């Protein structure tokens, strides 16, 4: 993280003082400065406008006064002409006196007009009027005082009067034009003044906006740097988090924000370093614990497997008949050995899940056969608890793609839990429901159900319900967690619902590759080794063995040796499961005849009988001692593993 480097004290400056102000104070100061500037500029413009208006008003008044004087001048000429004509007609001396008064007023009016508006045009027209009047006086007025004037000069005088009136009219029109022009100029000046006022106001507002934009740009740039530094902290790049220094911030708020974020970055970096150390230490401790658990689990599984095998041989009568009391104790030892092996396997599965090493195979299979195989594996376990297992599929089956072993592990866990929590004398039912979208398997028990407060933790690790009225069957609480992981790796889901009438219904949904409405039919794989011939005269046992085989191969069940040879003539077989007590042909006889056929002599034969047989007896029938199994408790699983090995199917 970039740290602020202390700098030398700076000299005072207005800009430095500006940076220390709060953002609101900066906005207020900018507004006041721009407002003061706009007020002074507006006042100066208003004073100029007022002075110009006064000047234009005075000029307009002067022109209007000149126009009035020009009109008076015209009326004076008309009155002088009327007095002259009256004198000529009547000879009355009163008209002469009136004419003199009119002439004096005319001279005064002309002088006032010239003083009021001394322009060249006015002076020119006044001179013309004066010249025409003077000519009129010389030609007509003065001679008329000595007697009647001749007709010619009188007509000439009338022409000069008309010329004087025309000059006065031109003067009046000229003044009217000047008045109109002055008014137009006044209107244009007023428009310019309004425009100047608008431009001044707009300019002041634009300056204010520009200053605000500059201020916001400075603030925004600082905030952008703070955001970039915060994002760097969020990404864990503490060294790249460069916060602006407080003296670089444009105002007090951003300076405070920058200091706060820098302190946050420093404290976060310290905590991150501490957490990293803690994580490394805990990771190392977890690795040591995992290695220890793995080593111990592997070391436990080997002797436990050997113990289970030895106990199985003893219970199977390999060393002879065992007293009932001893058999009971051996069965207790066998049960607890199986329990310990399951515990070790669960721990190893959890280790694989944590390490990401849990692998599932992808191969086609029939789900109904896999469920039947699960029931076969748990049949004796259910009988020990007084619980009956039942499978209902409604005549439907589903082809799915998955790992038979892992799915068997899932359903074994669900069914065994249902058996353990169901009262004696009840039934644990498995149901299969298929649809184009997928297939759902439900396991229903009649136990106490799942407490509501425990439901969210049901599929967690090391979780077991604390319920006084329920049996406490023990266990690690890992089974459901492992089952959920395996189901999710198959692209499915697992959950539970309360059951009507008590108990719970656990369900598993899996994607189905094909749905069949007809009864389950064995697949026809291309590999002939994946067909297993089952020779068993007991229908119930034949069904059990068929269910056991179907998850890994196609079962071909028959009830006698003759039927078996007929099947071998038409069907390539990979292995044979043989019972001895058959109708007609004995099992040993079937085996001897099989070994005499060159095409079938190497066919694996697994003997599954009700009693132990000697080595010589087995050798005479062409059966290896390792391939002879006794129908005792849990012997189906041992037979199943041997069959898997003979067929070359990996676990």
XYZ file of C-alpha atoms in Angstrom:
651
model
C 0.000 0.000 0.000
C 1.287 3.419 -0.925
C 1.930 5.453 2.220
C 1.769 9.232 2.401
C 5.213 10.770 2.775
C 5.360 13.707 5.199
C 6.291 16.877 3.350
C 7.946 20.059 4.529
C 5.635 22.760 5.925
C 4.259 24.884 3.124
C 3.948 28.651 3.094
C 0.509 30.104 3.433
C -1.320 30.781 0.177
C -4.937 31.528 -0.748
C -5.166 28.222 -2.620
C -3.974 26.309 0.434
C -6.588 28.136 2.513
C -9.184 27.261 -0.113
C -8.345 23.529 0.232
C -9.049 23.659 3.963
C -12.606 24.919 3.456
C -15.553 22.512 3.562
C -17.230 21.757 0.267
C -20.369 23.713 1.236
C -18.246 26.734 2.176
C -16.487 26.539 -1.201
C -19.830 26.459 -2.999
C -21.072 29.414 -0.924
C -17.888 31.405 -1.600
C -18.105 30.771 -5.335
C -21.752 31.810 -5.359
C -21.019 34.998 -3.432
C -18.104 35.976 -5.685
C -20.029 35.379 -8.880
C -23.099 37.104 -7.421
C -21.057 40.169 -6.425
C -19.450 40.324 -9.855
C -22.833 40.040 -11.528
C -24.324 42.719 -9.241
C -21.537 45.221 -9.962
C -21.617 44.545 -13.680
C -25.402 44.823 -13.780
C -25.362 48.069 -11.813
C -22.770 49.635 -14.110
C -24.768 48.552 -17.150
C -27.954 49.947 -15.613
C -26.299 53.314 -14.973
C -25.071 53.455 -18.556
C -28.512 52.542 -19.816
C -30.159 55.183 -17.635
C -27.781 57.879 -18.874
C -28.364 56.854 -22.484
C -32.126 56.907 -21.972
C -31.946 60.383 -20.474
C -29.859 61.622 -23.400
C -32.212 60.067 -25.947
C -35.224 61.514 -24.111
C -33.702 65.012 -24.086
C -32.897 64.738 -27.788
C -36.401 63.556 -28.554
C -37.934 66.421 -26.537
C -35.706 68.883 -28.391
C -36.804 67.512 -31.756
C -40.437 67.586 -30.753
C -40.045 71.239 -29.624
C -38.347 72.096 -32.926
C -41.218 70.430 -34.794
C -43.707 72.569 -32.854
C -41.713 75.722 -33.682
C -41.624 74.730 -37.343
C -45.406 74.327 -37.265
C -45.733 77.757 -35.611
C -43.497 79.149 -38.323
C -45.848 77.843 -40.983
C -48.884 79.270 -39.250
C -47.085 82.649 -38.987
C -46.443 82.711 -42.749
C -50.111 81.948 -43.395
C -51.238 84.699 -40.989
C -48.838 87.248 -42.560
C -50.190 86.364 -45.999
C -53.777 86.730 -44.760
C -53.047 90.152 -43.163
C -51.409 91.319 -46.386
C -54.356 90.247 -48.511
C -56.786 91.864 -46.066
C -54.926 95.127 -46.281
C -54.871 94.961 -50.059
C -58.586 94.331 -50.201
C -59.793 96.719 -47.484
C -56.923 99.203 -47.074
C -57.513 98.939 -43.339
C -54.378 99.966 -41.347
C -55.223 97.329 -38.701
C -54.061 94.648 -41.078
C -50.721 96.447 -41.393
C -50.289 96.465 -37.610
C -51.195 92.775 -37.420
C -48.796 92.020 -40.249
C -45.957 93.688 -38.345
C -46.717 91.741 -35.200
C -46.822 88.493 -37.201
C -43.518 89.329 -38.840
C -41.877 89.978 -35.454
C -43.208 86.676 -34.086
C -41.945 84.915 -37.198
C -38.443 86.240 -36.615
C -38.514 85.190 -32.963
C -39.821 81.721 -33.844
C -37.087 81.246 -36.433
C -34.421 82.269 -33.919
C -35.818 79.920 -31.264
C -35.950 77.053 -33.778
C -32.371 77.641 -34.820
C -31.229 77.725 -31.215
C -33.264 74.673 -30.337
C -32.016 72.530 -33.240
C -29.014 74.162 -34.890
C -28.472 71.619 -37.637
C -27.341 72.473 -41.200
C -30.621 71.238 -42.654
C -32.698 73.405 -40.321
C -30.447 76.403 -40.930
C -30.700 75.893 -44.710
C -34.483 75.723 -44.727
C -34.751 78.746 -42.412
C -32.498 80.717 -44.758
C -34.715 79.748 -47.699
C -37.844 80.778 -45.816
C -36.225 84.073 -44.850
C -35.124 84.729 -48.448
C -38.605 84.033 -49.863
C -40.232 86.193 -47.218
C -37.743 89.008 -47.850
C -38.430 88.862 -51.572
C -42.173 88.857 -50.859
C -41.758 91.950 -48.669
C -39.669 93.737 -51.279
C -41.938 92.896 -54.178
C -45.429 93.122 -52.731
C -45.675 94.328 -49.191
C -43.528 97.498 -49.239
C -44.911 98.844 -52.571
C -48.453 98.182 -51.435
C -48.045 100.716 -48.705
C -47.552 103.467 -51.340
C -50.543 102.475 -53.352
C -52.082 99.590 -55.219
C -49.296 97.358 -56.617
C -49.293 96.220 -60.186
C -50.773 92.790 -60.928
C -47.484 91.171 -62.019
C -45.506 91.787 -58.837
C -48.430 90.587 -56.733
C -48.462 87.277 -58.578
C -44.683 87.033 -58.146
C -45.062 87.692 -54.395
C -47.642 84.924 -54.157
C -45.129 82.541 -55.713
C -42.568 83.436 -53.068
C -45.163 82.874 -50.345
C -45.803 79.429 -51.773
C -42.056 78.758 -51.869
C -41.722 79.840 -48.247
C -44.576 77.529 -47.261
C -42.938 74.695 -49.228
C -39.633 75.318 -47.440
C -41.488 75.317 -44.106
C -43.180 72.044 -45.032
C -39.824 70.494 -45.941
C -38.434 71.693 -42.629
C -41.362 70.161 -40.777
C -41.021 66.858 -42.648
C -37.287 66.849 -41.954
C -37.924 67.294 -38.251
C -40.586 64.561 -38.279
C -38.104 62.217 -39.937
C -35.515 63.054 -37.313
C -38.072 62.392 -34.564
C -38.937 59.032 -36.106
C -35.266 58.116 -36.531
C -34.537 59.139 -32.961
C -37.401 56.982 -31.718
C -36.109 54.025 -33.764
C -32.627 54.561 -32.390
C -34.072 54.732 -28.885
C -35.927 51.445 -29.444
C -32.786 49.813 -30.865
C -30.752 51.088 -27.943
C -33.327 49.700 -25.512
C -33.148 46.332 -27.297
C -29.359 46.420 -27.114
C -29.571 47.263 -23.432
C -31.915 44.328 -22.823
C -29.599 42.053 -24.785
C -26.602 43.326 -22.849
C -28.420 42.662 -19.584
C -29.337 39.145 -20.731
C -25.801 38.438 -21.898
C -24.385 39.752 -18.642
C -26.742 37.536 -16.630
C -26.053 34.536 -18.846
C -22.340 35.182 -18.685
C -22.430 35.368 -14.914
C -24.383 32.120 -14.734
C -21.982 30.482 -17.204
C -19.016 31.593 -15.134
C -20.666 30.190 -12.009
C -21.379 26.884 -13.759
C -17.830 26.742 -15.108
C -16.367 27.337 -11.679
C -18.664 24.702 -10.193
C -17.631 22.243 -12.912
C -13.986 22.900 -12.203
C -14.588 22.426 -8.496
C -16.541 19.214 -9.099
C -13.815 18.017 -11.443
C -11.204 18.492 -8.761
C -13.446 16.772 -6.226
C -14.342 13.996 -8.677
C -10.697 13.379 -9.552
C -9.864 12.980 -5.887
C -12.855 10.703 -5.328
C -11.836 8.612 -8.356
C -8.405 8.114 -6.826
C -10.027 7.122 -3.539
C -12.338 4.656 -5.344
C -9.443 3.144 -7.314
C -7.472 2.709 -4.109
C -10.493 1.141 -2.377
C -10.956 -1.279 -5.300
C -7.289 -2.198 -5.061
C -7.784 -2.954 -1.363
C -10.868 -5.035 -2.170
C -8.791 -7.012 -4.678
C -6.057 -7.530 -2.096
C -3.534 -5.268 -3.881
C -2.641 -3.186 -0.859
C 0.616 -1.875 -2.282
C -1.230 -0.499 -5.286
C -3.716 1.397 -3.102
C -2.490 4.995 -3.548
C -4.767 7.343 -1.626
C -4.368 11.119 -2.207
C -2.642 13.082 0.523
C -4.806 15.273 2.699
C -3.064 18.437 1.440
C -3.861 17.389 -2.146
C -7.582 17.097 -1.501
C -9.714 19.929 -2.938
C -11.730 20.373 0.266
C -11.975 19.302 3.874
C -14.459 16.463 3.289
C -12.357 14.668 0.681
C -9.268 15.171 2.833
C -11.049 13.547 5.787
C -12.293 10.743 3.525
C -8.816 10.136 2.134
C -7.310 9.944 5.629
C -10.057 7.560 6.775
C -9.569 5.242 3.801
C -5.816 5.265 4.194
C -6.154 4.283 7.846
C -8.653 1.596 6.820
C -6.228 0.274 4.220
C -3.419 0.098 6.748
C -5.558 -1.719 9.323
C -6.943 -4.054 6.649
C -3.457 -4.868 5.435
C -2.399 -5.707 8.975
C -5.454 -7.903 9.505
C -4.933 -9.543 6.113
C -1.367 -10.383 6.969
C -2.480 -11.794 10.318
C -5.239 -13.803 8.653
C -2.807 -15.091 6.051
C -0.513 -16.308 8.793
C -3.454 -17.929 10.578
C -4.666 -19.571 7.370
C -1.234 -20.956 6.598
C -0.934 -22.294 10.119
C -4.421 -23.833 10.039
C -3.801 -25.258 6.569
C -0.678 -26.961 7.790
C -2.537 -28.288 10.836
C -5.354 -29.523 8.582
C -2.846 -31.247 6.308
C -1.198 -32.952 9.268
C -4.597 -34.013 10.599
C -5.650 -35.314 7.180
C -2.418 -37.237 6.756
C -2.795 -38.692 10.225
C -6.426 -39.724 9.643
C -5.548 -41.212 6.263
C -2.634 -43.174 7.660
C -4.599 -44.436 10.646
C -7.608 -45.312 8.483
C -5.513 -47.311 6.050
C -3.694 -49.012 8.882
C -7.034 -49.922 10.480
C -8.734 -51.124 7.317
C -6.164 -53.805 6.506
C -6.405 -55.706 9.828
C -10.168 -55.167 9.999
C -10.596 -56.666 6.547
C -8.500 -59.634 7.572
C -10.555 -60.030 10.744
C -13.780 -59.925 8.739
C -12.499 -62.558 6.350
C -11.396 -64.825 9.173
C -14.706 -64.425 10.997
C -16.569 -65.146 7.785
C -14.623 -68.357 7.261
C -15.330 -69.483 10.813
C -19.029 -68.655 10.553
C -19.127 -70.388 7.174
C -18.000 -73.648 8.767
C -14.532 -73.709 7.281
C -13.119 -75.090 10.566
C -16.147 -77.233 11.281
C -19.336 -76.793 13.223
C -19.328 -73.977 15.774
C -21.368 -74.174 18.994
C -24.416 -71.923 19.062
C -23.064 -69.776 21.908
C -19.746 -69.294 20.141
C -21.533 -68.547 16.857
C -23.545 -65.850 18.601
C -20.371 -64.231 19.940
C -18.704 -64.530 16.537
C -21.682 -62.852 14.897
C -21.387 -59.977 17.394
C -17.690 -59.659 16.521
C -18.529 -59.836 12.803
C -21.195 -57.139 13.153
C -18.866 -54.741 14.974
C -16.054 -55.472 12.530
C -18.357 -54.532 9.657
C -19.328 -51.403 11.565
C -15.692 -50.383 12.034
C -14.947 -51.053 8.371
C -17.867 -48.844 7.352
C -16.598 -46.141 9.700
C -13.105 -46.304 8.204
C -14.529 -46.264 4.671
C -16.628 -43.189 5.502
C -13.566 -41.380 6.833
C -11.592 -42.275 3.710
C -14.466 -41.101 1.494
C -14.550 -37.771 3.315
C -10.816 -37.470 2.782
C -11.279 -38.098 -0.950
C -14.053 -35.517 -1.131
C -11.952 -32.876 0.616
C -9.002 -33.624 -1.658
C -11.204 -33.522 -4.768
C -10.194 -37.095 -5.549
C -13.656 -38.666 -5.379
C -14.134 -40.160 -8.835
C -17.311 -41.711 -10.229
C -17.484 -43.975 -13.247
C -19.919 -43.364 -16.064
C -21.531 -46.536 -17.364
C -25.097 -47.460 -18.310
C -27.144 -49.462 -15.836
C -30.687 -50.356 -14.864
C -31.740 -48.611 -11.673
C -34.287 -51.221 -10.604
C -31.655 -53.942 -10.544
C -29.347 -51.740 -8.491
C -32.126 -51.197 -5.929
C -32.788 -54.937 -5.802
C -29.082 -55.508 -5.231
C -29.165 -53.010 -2.355
C -32.056 -54.889 -0.791
C -30.138 -58.150 -1.124
C -27.145 -56.642 0.670
C -29.312 -55.336 3.527
C -31.778 -58.198 3.777
C -30.118 -59.912 6.741
C -29.501 -56.520 8.415
C -33.207 -55.721 8.117
C -34.207 -59.137 9.460
C -31.997 -58.565 12.513
C -33.996 -55.378 13.226
C -37.337 -57.039 12.537
C -37.956 -54.806 9.533
C -39.140 -55.924 6.104
C -37.827 -54.389 2.860
C -40.167 -53.767 -0.058
C -39.552 -52.422 -3.593
C -42.361 -50.948 -5.689
C -41.672 -49.611 -9.170
C -45.066 -49.835 -10.852
C -43.642 -51.894 -13.699
C -41.202 -49.140 -14.649
C -37.454 -49.064 -14.916
C -34.924 -46.469 -15.971
C -31.620 -46.616 -17.795
C -29.200 -44.281 -16.068
C -25.518 -43.511 -16.500
C -23.442 -43.576 -13.351
C -21.228 -45.484 -10.966
C -22.991 -48.623 -9.675
C -20.761 -48.877 -6.599
C -21.245 -45.266 -5.529
C -24.990 -45.326 -6.133
C -25.213 -48.592 -4.209
C -23.374 -46.817 -1.390
C -25.956 -43.997 -1.489
C -29.004 -46.256 -1.383
C -27.393 -48.569 1.173
C -26.929 -45.600 3.475
C -30.526 -44.414 3.050
C -32.043 -47.873 3.489
C -29.844 -48.794 6.472
C -30.776 -45.519 8.188
C -34.452 -46.222 7.516
C -34.074 -49.729 8.976
C -32.274 -48.479 12.075
C -34.908 -45.852 12.846
C -37.998 -47.952 12.016
C -39.729 -49.919 14.778
C -39.703 -53.705 14.624
C -42.536 -55.167 12.604
C -42.738 -52.256 10.141
C -41.790 -52.061 6.472
C -39.183 -49.875 4.773
C -40.415 -49.291 1.238
C -38.374 -48.274 -1.799
C -40.238 -46.783 -4.754
C -39.051 -45.963 -8.253
C -40.811 -43.253 -10.290
C -39.555 -42.445 -13.782
C -40.389 -39.582 -16.118
C -38.798 -38.120 -19.265
C -37.019 -35.552 -17.090
C -35.423 -38.060 -14.738
C -35.962 -40.750 -12.175
C -36.786 -40.452 -8.476
C -36.128 -43.069 -5.806
C -37.919 -42.708 -2.470
C -37.084 -44.517 0.769
C -39.870 -44.360 3.340
C -39.461 -45.341 6.977
C -41.808 -45.401 9.972
C -39.428 -43.911 12.505
C -39.793 -40.784 14.639
C -39.042 -38.492 11.720
C -36.590 -35.608 11.492
C -36.905 -32.859 14.143
C -37.651 -29.498 12.468
C -34.757 -27.781 14.230
C -32.365 -30.447 12.946
C -33.568 -30.428 9.317
C -31.183 -27.686 8.062
C -28.183 -29.627 9.432
C -29.299 -33.095 8.357
C -26.867 -33.423 5.447
C -23.940 -31.834 7.286
C -20.938 -33.700 8.568
C -20.939 -35.337 11.989
C -24.620 -34.471 12.436
C -27.022 -36.698 14.359
C -30.447 -35.808 15.656
C -30.735 -35.320 19.404
C -34.083 -36.941 20.088
C -34.876 -38.715 23.313
C -37.621 -40.933 21.933
C -35.556 -42.141 18.980
C -33.121 -44.969 19.105
C -29.519 -43.824 19.094
C -27.958 -46.277 16.658
C -24.595 -44.533 16.714
C -22.410 -43.781 13.717
C -20.256 -40.875 12.663
C -22.909 -38.729 11.030
C -21.000 -38.834 7.720
C -23.253 -41.094 5.672
C -25.795 -38.539 4.475
C -23.096 -35.979 3.746
C -21.219 -38.486 1.592
C -24.472 -39.535 -0.073
C -25.279 -35.943 -0.993
C -21.829 -35.472 -2.542
C -22.123 -38.668 -4.580
C -25.613 -37.799 -5.824
C -24.525 -34.302 -6.834
C -21.546 -35.761 -8.714
C -24.102 -37.765 -10.715
C -25.968 -34.553 -11.567
C -28.833 -35.320 -9.199
C -30.295 -34.082 -5.935
C -31.147 -35.567 -2.551
C -33.548 -34.453 0.158
C -36.342 -35.546 2.463
C -39.978 -34.833 3.279
C -42.111 -35.675 6.324
C -44.208 -38.773 5.723
C -47.931 -38.978 6.322
C -48.576 -40.962 9.462
C -45.068 -40.462 10.852
C -41.583 -41.171 9.666
C -39.706 -39.595 6.796
C -39.332 -40.043 3.042
C -35.817 -39.573 1.679
C -35.686 -39.044 -2.066
C -32.966 -39.071 -4.714
C -33.447 -37.676 -8.225
C -31.126 -38.703 -11.055
C -31.113 -37.815 -14.757
C -32.420 -40.742 -16.822
C -31.121 -41.686 -20.254
C -34.264 -43.656 -21.167
C -37.547 -44.602 -19.479
C -39.227 -47.957 -19.989
C -42.873 -48.651 -19.313
C -42.420 -52.399 -19.579
C -41.018 -54.662 -16.929
C -37.279 -54.485 -16.392
C -35.437 -56.290 -19.160
C -31.779 -57.161 -18.982
C -29.508 -55.055 -21.189
C -27.640 -56.710 -23.982
C -24.106 -55.404 -23.768
C -21.717 -56.062 -26.586
C -19.150 -57.671 -24.231
C -20.042 -61.376 -23.759
C -18.215 -61.494 -20.417
C -20.906 -59.281 -18.927
C -23.541 -62.052 -19.103
C -23.799 -64.172 -15.924
C -25.563 -67.554 -15.975
C -27.362 -68.216 -12.646
C -28.251 -71.888 -12.002
C -30.532 -72.049 -8.942
C -33.650 -74.141 -8.429
C -35.053 -72.007 -5.570
C -37.083 -69.168 -7.201
C -36.612 -66.736 -4.299
C -32.848 -67.289 -4.185
C -32.717 -67.065 -7.979
C -34.410 -63.661 -7.753
C -31.984 -62.529 -5.047
C -28.967 -63.530 -7.130
C -30.452 -61.886 -10.216
C -30.893 -58.615 -8.327
C -27.314 -58.881 -7.063
C -25.874 -59.371 -10.566
C -27.912 -56.816 -12.522
C -25.980 -53.687 -11.430
C -22.806 -54.977 -13.105
C -23.947 -57.533 -15.703
C -26.907 -59.115 -17.430
C -28.312 -62.014 -15.420
C -29.466 -65.177 -17.200
C -31.329 -67.233 -14.552
C -32.234 -70.919 -15.097
C -33.536 -73.651 -12.768
C -31.601 -76.778 -13.829
C -28.442 -78.055 -15.474
C -30.261 -79.006 -18.645
C -31.663 -75.487 -19.005
C -28.178 -74.141 -18.379
C -26.606 -76.120 -21.253
C -29.459 -75.033 -23.499
C -28.763 -71.404 -22.606
C -25.017 -71.849 -23.161
C -25.724 -73.135 -26.645
C -27.394 -69.871 -27.618
C -25.810 -67.230 -25.357
C -22.147 -66.330 -24.758
C -21.583 -66.230 -20.991
C -18.869 -64.573 -18.936
C -19.369 -66.431 -15.618
C -21.598 -69.010 -13.906
C -23.124 -68.988 -10.406
C -23.919 -72.622 -9.574
C -26.031 -74.292 -6.897
C -25.458 -78.003 -6.200
C -28.856 -79.383 -5.253
C -30.499 -79.134 -8.663
C -33.353 -81.205 -10.092
C -32.093 -83.857 -12.486
C -28.421 -83.047 -13.028
C -26.363 -82.433 -9.869
C -24.266 -79.316 -9.720
C -20.951 -81.212 -9.631
C -22.055 -83.223 -12.683
C -22.839 -79.993 -14.511
C -19.394 -78.628 -13.670
C -17.589 -81.786 -14.838
C -19.453 -81.812 -18.151
C -18.710 -78.112 -18.560
C -14.974 -78.685 -18.147
C -15.082 -81.432 -20.780
C -16.282 -78.962 -23.419
C -13.208 -77.281 -25.026
C -15.184 -74.080 -25.666
C -16.423 -73.817 -22.067
C -13.692 -75.353 -19.927
C -12.189 -71.969 -18.992
C -15.548 -70.434 -18.063
C -15.422 -69.181 -14.404
C -17.781 -71.157 -12.155
C -18.663 -69.751 -8.712
C -20.202 -72.366 -6.422
C -22.889 -71.002 -4.093
C -24.222 -73.828 -1.948
C -25.749 -74.338 1.464
C -22.811 -76.253 2.987
C -19.014 -76.498 2.980
C -17.242 -78.915 0.559
C -13.794 -80.400 0.697
C -10.939 -79.385 -1.553
C -10.659 -82.796 -3.261
C -14.386 -82.857 -3.955
C -14.222 -79.436 -5.520
C -11.126 -80.269 -7.567
C -12.848 -83.369 -8.971
C -15.698 -81.181 -10.175
C -13.314 -78.643 -11.738
C -14.039 -75.906 -9.181
C -11.351 -73.978 -7.318
C -11.668 -73.764 -3.556
C -11.473 -69.961 -3.770
C -14.579 -70.020 -5.979
C -16.736 -71.942 -3.463
C -19.063 -69.865 -1.264
C -21.495 -70.862 1.462
C -24.976 -69.358 1.767
C -24.521 -67.667 5.107
C -25.036 -64.180 6.461
C -23.317 -61.482 4.325
C -21.990 -64.136 1.920
C -23.775 -62.472 -1.031
C -21.428 -59.488 -0.784
C -18.345 -61.720 -0.824
C -19.744 -63.586 -3.835
C -20.513 -60.269 -5.530
C -16.941 -59.000 -5.105
C -15.548 -62.279 -6.490
C -17.893 -62.076 -9.476
C -16.815 -58.505 -10.158
C -13.186 -59.613 -10.195
C -13.897 -62.500 -12.580
C -15.711 -60.176 -14.976
C -12.861 -57.670 -14.850
C -15.078 -54.828 -13.644
C -13.162 -52.260 -11.568
C -14.579 -51.030 -8.313
